[in-house]
Short mmCIF file of C-alpha atoms in Angstrom, two decimals:
data_model
loop_
_atom_site.label_atom_id
_atom_site.label_comp_id
_atom_site.label_asym_id
_atom_site.label_seq_id
_atom_site.Cartn_x
_atom_site.Cartn_y
_atom_site.Cartn_z
CA UNK A 1 -0.55 -40.07 6.22
CA UNK A 2 -2.14 -40.24 9.67
CA UNK A 3 0.68 -38.52 11.57
CA UNK A 4 0.57 -35.50 9.24
CA UNK A 5 -3.17 -35.07 9.68
CA UNK A 6 -2.76 -35.27 13.47
CA UNK A 7 -0.11 -32.57 13.89
CA UNK A 8 -2.30 -29.68 12.66
CA UNK A 9 -4.80 -30.08 15.57
CA UNK A 10 -1.87 -30.42 17.99
CA UNK A 11 -0.32 -27.16 16.75
CA UNK A 12 -3.70 -25.40 16.96
CA UNK A 13 -4.13 -26.50 20.60
CA UNK A 14 -0.68 -25.18 21.48
CA UNK A 15 -1.29 -21.84 19.75
CA UNK A 16 -4.75 -21.40 21.28
CA UNK A 17 -3.72 -22.78 24.71
CA UNK A 18 -7.13 -24.43 24.68
CA UNK A 19 -8.79 -27.52 23.24
CA UNK A 20 -12.08 -25.63 23.00
CA UNK A 21 -10.68 -22.71 20.99
CA UNK A 22 -8.64 -25.03 18.78
CA UNK A 23 -11.72 -27.15 18.10
CA UNK A 24 -13.72 -24.04 17.13
CA UNK A 25 -11.00 -22.91 14.68
CA UNK A 26 -10.82 -26.38 13.13
CA UNK A 27 -14.57 -26.92 12.98
CA UNK A 28 -14.33 -29.95 15.27
CA UNK A 29 -15.56 -30.84 18.74
CA UNK A 30 -13.26 -30.43 21.77
CA UNK A 31 -13.53 -34.15 22.46
CA UNK A 32 -12.55 -34.90 18.86
CA UNK A 33 -9.45 -32.71 19.10
CA UNK A 34 -8.57 -34.30 22.45
CA UNK A 35 -8.75 -37.77 20.89
CA UNK A 36 -6.44 -36.70 18.05
CA UNK A 37 -3.80 -35.38 20.47
CA UNK A 38 -4.10 -38.47 22.67
CA UNK A 39 -3.64 -40.69 19.63
CA UNK A 40 -0.56 -38.71 18.66
CA UNK A 41 0.91 -39.05 22.15
CA UNK A 42 0.22 -42.78 22.15
CA UNK A 43 1.94 -43.23 18.80
CA UNK A 44 5.00 -41.21 19.90
CA UNK A 45 5.12 -42.78 23.36
CA UNK A 46 5.53 -39.42 25.14
CA UNK A 47 3.27 -36.86 26.77
CA UNK A 48 3.15 -33.68 24.71
CA UNK A 49 0.81 -31.51 26.80
CA UNK A 50 0.11 -30.78 30.45
CA UNK A 51 -3.67 -30.50 30.78
CA UNK A 52 -5.47 -28.72 33.61
CA UNK A 53 -9.04 -27.48 33.84
CA UNK A 54 -7.79 -23.95 33.15
CA UNK A 55 -4.77 -24.30 30.94
CA UNK A 56 -2.82 -26.36 28.43
CA UNK A 57 0.99 -26.17 28.39
CA UNK A 58 3.75 -27.98 26.56
CA UNK A 59 5.96 -30.62 28.13
CA UNK A 60 9.66 -30.54 27.30
CA UNK A 61 9.14 -33.23 24.66
CA UNK A 62 6.04 -31.43 23.45
CA UNK A 63 7.97 -28.17 22.98
CA UNK A 64 10.61 -29.88 20.83
CA UNK A 65 7.95 -31.69 18.82
CA UNK A 66 5.93 -28.49 18.37
CA UNK A 67 8.88 -26.66 16.76
CA UNK A 68 9.30 -29.47 14.24
CA UNK A 69 5.58 -29.59 13.53
CA UNK A 70 5.46 -25.85 12.82
CA UNK A 71 8.28 -26.25 10.29
CA UNK A 72 6.58 -29.25 8.66
CA UNK A 73 3.30 -27.39 8.25
CA UNK A 74 5.11 -24.35 6.87
CA UNK A 75 6.91 -26.57 4.35
CA UNK A 76 3.62 -28.14 3.30
CA UNK A 77 2.07 -24.70 2.87
CA UNK A 78 5.05 -23.55 0.79
CA UNK A 79 4.80 -26.68 -1.37
CA UNK A 80 1.09 -26.11 -1.96
CA UNK A 81 1.73 -22.47 -2.81
CA UNK A 82 4.47 -23.47 -5.25
CA UNK A 83 2.17 -25.98 -6.91
CA UNK A 84 -0.59 -23.39 -7.17
CA UNK A 85 1.83 -21.00 -8.87
CA UNK A 86 3.11 -23.73 -11.19
CA UNK A 87 -0.47 -24.59 -12.07
CA UNK A 88 -0.99 -21.04 -13.35
CA UNK A 89 2.38 -20.33 -14.99
CA UNK A 90 3.29 -22.08 -18.27
CA UNK A 91 6.71 -23.63 -17.81
CA UNK A 92 8.74 -26.73 -18.60
CA UNK A 93 9.42 -28.76 -21.73
CA UNK A 94 6.51 -29.09 -24.15
CA UNK A 95 6.71 -32.10 -26.47
CA UNK A 96 4.69 -31.76 -29.67
CA UNK A 97 4.33 -33.97 -32.75
CA UNK A 98 3.07 -32.73 -36.13
CA UNK A 99 2.91 -33.67 -39.82
CA UNK A 100 5.88 -32.41 -41.77
CA UNK A 101 3.89 -29.87 -43.78
CA UNK A 102 2.42 -28.23 -40.68
CA UNK A 103 5.77 -28.16 -38.92
CA UNK A 104 7.74 -26.76 -41.85
CA UNK A 105 5.24 -24.37 -43.38
CA UNK A 106 2.98 -23.20 -40.54
CA UNK A 107 4.38 -23.91 -37.07
CA UNK A 108 8.08 -23.41 -37.71
CA UNK A 109 7.94 -19.78 -38.86
CA UNK A 110 5.72 -18.82 -35.91
CA UNK A 111 7.28 -20.71 -33.02
CA UNK A 112 9.66 -17.86 -32.10
CA UNK A 113 6.70 -15.63 -31.21
CA UNK A 114 5.18 -18.39 -29.03
CA UNK A 115 8.45 -18.93 -27.17
CA UNK A 116 8.93 -15.18 -26.74
CA UNK A 117 5.47 -14.95 -25.18
CA UNK A 118 6.16 -17.85 -22.78
CA UNK A 119 9.85 -17.62 -21.84
CA UNK A 120 9.68 -20.45 -19.27
CA UNK A 121 8.49 -22.97 -21.87
CA UNK A 122 10.90 -24.96 -24.04
CA UNK A 123 9.67 -26.89 -27.08
CA UNK A 124 10.59 -30.25 -28.57
CA UNK A 125 8.85 -30.61 -31.95
CA UNK A 126 8.94 -33.91 -33.86
CA UNK A 127 7.78 -34.00 -37.49
CA UNK A 128 6.40 -37.24 -38.91
CA UNK A 129 3.54 -38.23 -41.17
CA UNK A 130 2.08 -41.20 -39.32
CA UNK A 131 -0.09 -41.37 -36.22
CA UNK A 132 1.53 -42.17 -32.88
CA UNK A 133 0.32 -42.97 -29.38
CA UNK A 134 1.11 -39.77 -27.45
CA UNK A 135 0.69 -41.48 -24.08
CA UNK A 136 3.19 -44.21 -24.96
CA UNK A 137 5.73 -41.70 -26.29
CA UNK A 138 5.25 -38.98 -23.68
CA UNK A 139 3.95 -36.42 -26.19
CA UNK A 140 1.93 -33.50 -24.82
CA UNK A 141 0.20 -32.40 -28.05
CA UNK A 142 -0.21 -34.20 -31.39
CA UNK A 143 -1.36 -32.41 -34.56
CA UNK A 144 -3.00 -34.52 -37.23
CA UNK A 145 -4.52 -33.85 -40.66
CA UNK A 146 -7.34 -36.40 -40.96
CA UNK A 147 -10.54 -37.47 -39.30
CA UNK A 148 -9.49 -38.71 -35.88
CA UNK A 149 -10.44 -42.26 -34.81
CA UNK A 150 -11.74 -42.87 -31.29
CA UNK A 151 -8.56 -42.78 -29.22
CA UNK A 152 -9.43 -41.58 -25.73
CA UNK A 153 -7.74 -38.24 -26.52
CA UNK A 154 -9.25 -34.78 -26.49
CA UNK A 155 -9.54 -33.63 -30.14
CA UNK A 156 -9.62 -29.85 -30.74
CA UNK A 157 -10.37 -28.93 -34.33
CA UNK A 158 -8.09 -26.17 -35.60
CA UNK A 159 -9.03 -25.78 -39.24
CA UNK A 160 -8.80 -27.43 -42.65
CA UNK A 161 -6.16 -28.11 -45.27
CA UNK A 162 -6.66 -28.82 -48.97
CA UNK A 163 -4.59 -31.09 -51.20
CA UNK A 164 -3.62 -29.37 -54.46
CA UNK A 165 -2.25 -30.63 -57.77
CA UNK A 166 -0.05 -28.03 -59.45
CA UNK A 167 2.64 -27.57 -62.08
CA UNK A 168 4.72 -24.77 -63.53
CA UNK A 169 3.39 -22.80 -66.53
CA UNK A 170 6.42 -23.99 -68.53
CA UNK A 171 5.64 -27.66 -67.84
CA UNK A 172 1.98 -27.20 -68.79
CA UNK A 173 2.96 -25.39 -71.99
CA UNK A 174 5.29 -28.23 -73.01
CA UNK A 175 3.14 -31.19 -71.94
CA UNK A 176 -0.41 -29.84 -71.90
CA UNK A 177 -2.86 -29.32 -69.06
CA UNK A 178 -4.63 -32.43 -67.70
CA UNK A 179 -8.39 -32.03 -68.05
CA UNK A 180 -9.36 -35.11 -66.00
CA UNK A 181 -7.54 -37.21 -63.38
CA UNK A 182 -7.26 -40.00 -65.96
CA UNK A 183 -4.98 -37.73 -68.03
CA UNK A 184 -2.31 -37.89 -65.32
CA UNK A 185 -0.98 -41.23 -66.53
CA UNK A 186 0.61 -39.34 -69.46
CA UNK A 187 2.43 -36.92 -67.16
CA UNK A 188 5.44 -36.89 -64.87
CA UNK A 189 3.97 -36.91 -61.36
CA UNK A 190 6.17 -35.98 -58.41
CA UNK A 191 4.95 -37.99 -55.42
CA UNK A 192 5.20 -37.32 -51.70
CA UNK A 193 6.45 -40.32 -49.72
CA UNK A 194 5.09 -41.39 -46.31
CA UNK A 195 6.59 -44.36 -44.44
CA UNK A 196 8.54 -45.37 -47.53
CA UNK A 197 5.55 -45.38 -49.91
CA UNK A 198 4.23 -42.70 -52.29
CA UNK A 199 0.86 -41.32 -51.23
CA UNK A 200 -2.19 -42.06 -53.33
CA UNK A 201 -3.38 -39.37 -55.74
CA UNK A 202 -7.10 -39.12 -55.05
CA UNK A 203 -9.74 -36.94 -56.70
CA UNK A 204 -13.47 -36.38 -56.69
CA UNK A 205 -15.64 -38.25 -59.19
CA UNK A 206 -19.35 -38.83 -59.73
CA UNK A 207 -18.95 -42.20 -58.01
CA UNK A 208 -17.01 -40.88 -55.03
CA UNK A 209 -13.26 -40.56 -54.33
CA UNK A 210 -11.14 -41.81 -57.23
CA UNK A 211 -7.57 -43.09 -56.82
CA UNK A 212 -5.36 -42.53 -59.86
CA UNK A 213 -2.19 -44.46 -60.61
CA UNK A 214 0.69 -42.13 -61.45
CA UNK A 215 4.37 -42.39 -62.35
CA UNK A 216 7.22 -39.94 -62.21
CA UNK A 217 10.96 -39.57 -61.92
CA UNK A 218 11.03 -38.15 -58.38
CA UNK A 219 9.58 -39.46 -55.13
CA UNK A 220 10.53 -37.60 -51.95
CA UNK A 221 9.52 -37.33 -48.31
CA UNK A 222 10.10 -33.56 -48.45
CA UNK A 223 7.45 -31.26 -49.84
CA UNK A 224 10.03 -28.55 -50.45
CA UNK A 225 12.11 -30.89 -52.63
CA UNK A 226 9.05 -31.67 -54.73
CA UNK A 227 8.07 -28.00 -55.04
CA UNK A 228 11.58 -27.15 -56.23
CA UNK A 229 11.33 -29.94 -58.81
CA UNK A 230 7.96 -28.64 -60.00
CA UNK A 231 9.33 -25.09 -60.25
CA UNK A 232 12.11 -26.49 -62.45
CA UNK A 233 9.48 -27.94 -64.78
CA UNK A 234 10.06 -31.59 -63.88
CA UNK A 235 6.41 -32.48 -63.35
CA UNK A 236 3.17 -32.15 -61.40
CA UNK A 237 3.04 -32.13 -57.60
CA UNK A 238 0.17 -33.29 -55.39
CA UNK A 239 0.67 -31.67 -52.00
CA UNK A 240 -1.08 -30.01 -49.09
CA UNK A 241 -1.64 -26.40 -50.05
CA UNK A 242 0.71 -24.77 -47.50
CA UNK A 243 3.59 -26.14 -49.59
CA UNK A 244 2.41 -24.46 -52.80
CA UNK A 245 0.24 -21.54 -51.66
CA UNK A 246 2.92 -18.89 -52.16
CA UNK A 247 4.01 -20.28 -55.54
CA UNK A 248 0.42 -20.38 -56.78
CA UNK A 249 -0.20 -16.84 -55.54
CA UNK A 250 2.81 -15.47 -57.45
CA UNK A 251 2.13 -17.51 -60.58
CA UNK A 252 5.20 -19.74 -60.34
CA UNK A 253 2.86 -22.76 -60.16
CA UNK A 254 -0.65 -23.20 -61.52
CA UNK A 255 -3.30 -25.38 -59.85
CA UNK A 256 -4.87 -28.07 -62.03
CA UNK A 257 -7.96 -30.30 -61.75
CA UNK A 258 -9.49 -27.84 -59.28
CA UNK A 259 -13.05 -29.03 -59.85
CA UNK A 260 -12.01 -32.62 -59.13
CA UNK A 261 -10.15 -31.78 -55.89
CA UNK A 262 -11.26 -33.58 -52.74
CA UNK A 263 -12.82 -31.72 -49.83
CA UNK A 264 -10.30 -30.22 -47.38
CA UNK A 265 -9.07 -32.52 -44.61
CA UNK A 266 -9.56 -31.40 -41.00
CA UNK A 267 -6.65 -30.42 -38.76
CA UNK A 268 -6.86 -31.49 -35.12
CA UNK A 269 -4.81 -30.95 -31.99
CA UNK A 270 -4.93 -34.03 -29.76
CA UNK A 271 -3.92 -34.22 -26.11
CA UNK A 272 -4.57 -36.62 -23.20
CA UNK A 273 -7.85 -36.17 -21.38
CA UNK A 274 -8.53 -36.35 -17.67
CA UNK A 275 -7.17 -34.30 -14.80
CA UNK A 276 -5.94 -30.74 -15.09
CA UNK A 277 -4.41 -29.68 -18.40
CA UNK A 278 -0.88 -28.34 -17.70
CA UNK A 279 -0.55 -24.60 -18.39
CA UNK A 280 2.11 -25.22 -21.07
CA UNK A 281 -0.34 -27.43 -22.98
CA UNK A 282 -3.29 -25.08 -22.49
CA UNK A 283 -1.47 -22.01 -23.83
CA UNK A 284 -0.03 -23.98 -26.77
CA UNK A 285 -3.52 -25.17 -27.76
CA UNK A 286 -4.83 -21.60 -27.44
CA UNK A 287 -1.92 -20.39 -29.58
CA UNK A 288 -2.69 -22.99 -32.26
CA UNK A 289 -6.37 -22.03 -32.32
CA UNK A 290 -5.43 -18.37 -32.73
CA UNK A 291 -2.87 -19.22 -35.42
CA UNK A 292 -5.19 -21.33 -37.57
CA UNK A 293 -8.18 -19.04 -37.06
CA UNK A 294 -6.07 -16.11 -38.26
CA UNK A 295 -4.88 -18.04 -41.31
CA UNK A 296 -8.46 -18.99 -42.21
CA UNK A 297 -9.55 -15.33 -41.96
CA UNK A 298 -6.61 -14.32 -44.16
CA UNK A 299 -7.56 -16.92 -46.80
CA UNK A 300 -11.18 -15.77 -46.83
CA UNK A 301 -10.01 -12.17 -47.20
CA UNK A 302 -7.76 -13.11 -50.11
CA UNK A 303 -10.67 -14.82 -51.89
CA UNK A 304 -13.06 -11.88 -51.34
#
């Protein structure tokens, strides 16, 4: 805005009582400052300054205009200072989207500590198991468990997650332990549902990934429901390991077909690229990196 850029030289001239001193403070030439003030006077249609060879003084109109200009510049400075502070302090609503397993088993239990650390941040967390366009839905951070297609988003790798097949010792004692993925067709398989369809049960084979057809009495879009069913001896589950890690550790469930398990899938945090990353997003990403790095160290320690 031209008028805003013109008032700063005018105020400097008034405060210095000199075009020459004002020009020196602004890094301009005296003639350049004089042209700016003349342009301002022409636009306003009033004379703002009395000019003599020795002095510069305000006219009556100039004095009134000067007071308003000082306030405007002070307001602009305050606004810039406020923005600089906001740029450094995490605050505001953070909208995040994550797969159900990450939200329920990893993020959920640890969100209170994040919010305690950043009291001016509020969080809206949506759990769903399909990819979304964060720009279209106004999401700040998306977590995904898969290789990420080219999307124009920044992708920060957080860690890995393995898919595990497991059943209770009682079920395996009654029905036998599958030795190969092909044996699963004789078992009750409890399938996780995404977008209304059971996920594929996939394993490693000498010819690459192998998809196995399975049947069972329970399909559910909740990992916890399936784990409870497996604990009750109703069948075999095929889930991301955060759902069953504790139960496997305490012996309530036993992993099966370990040698045929697929490689772990990567976990990514995605957020829009370009411009400055808001502090609330930056600290959340840092928190996620610390969280998943700590979990990976803990897993390595448990295996040692």
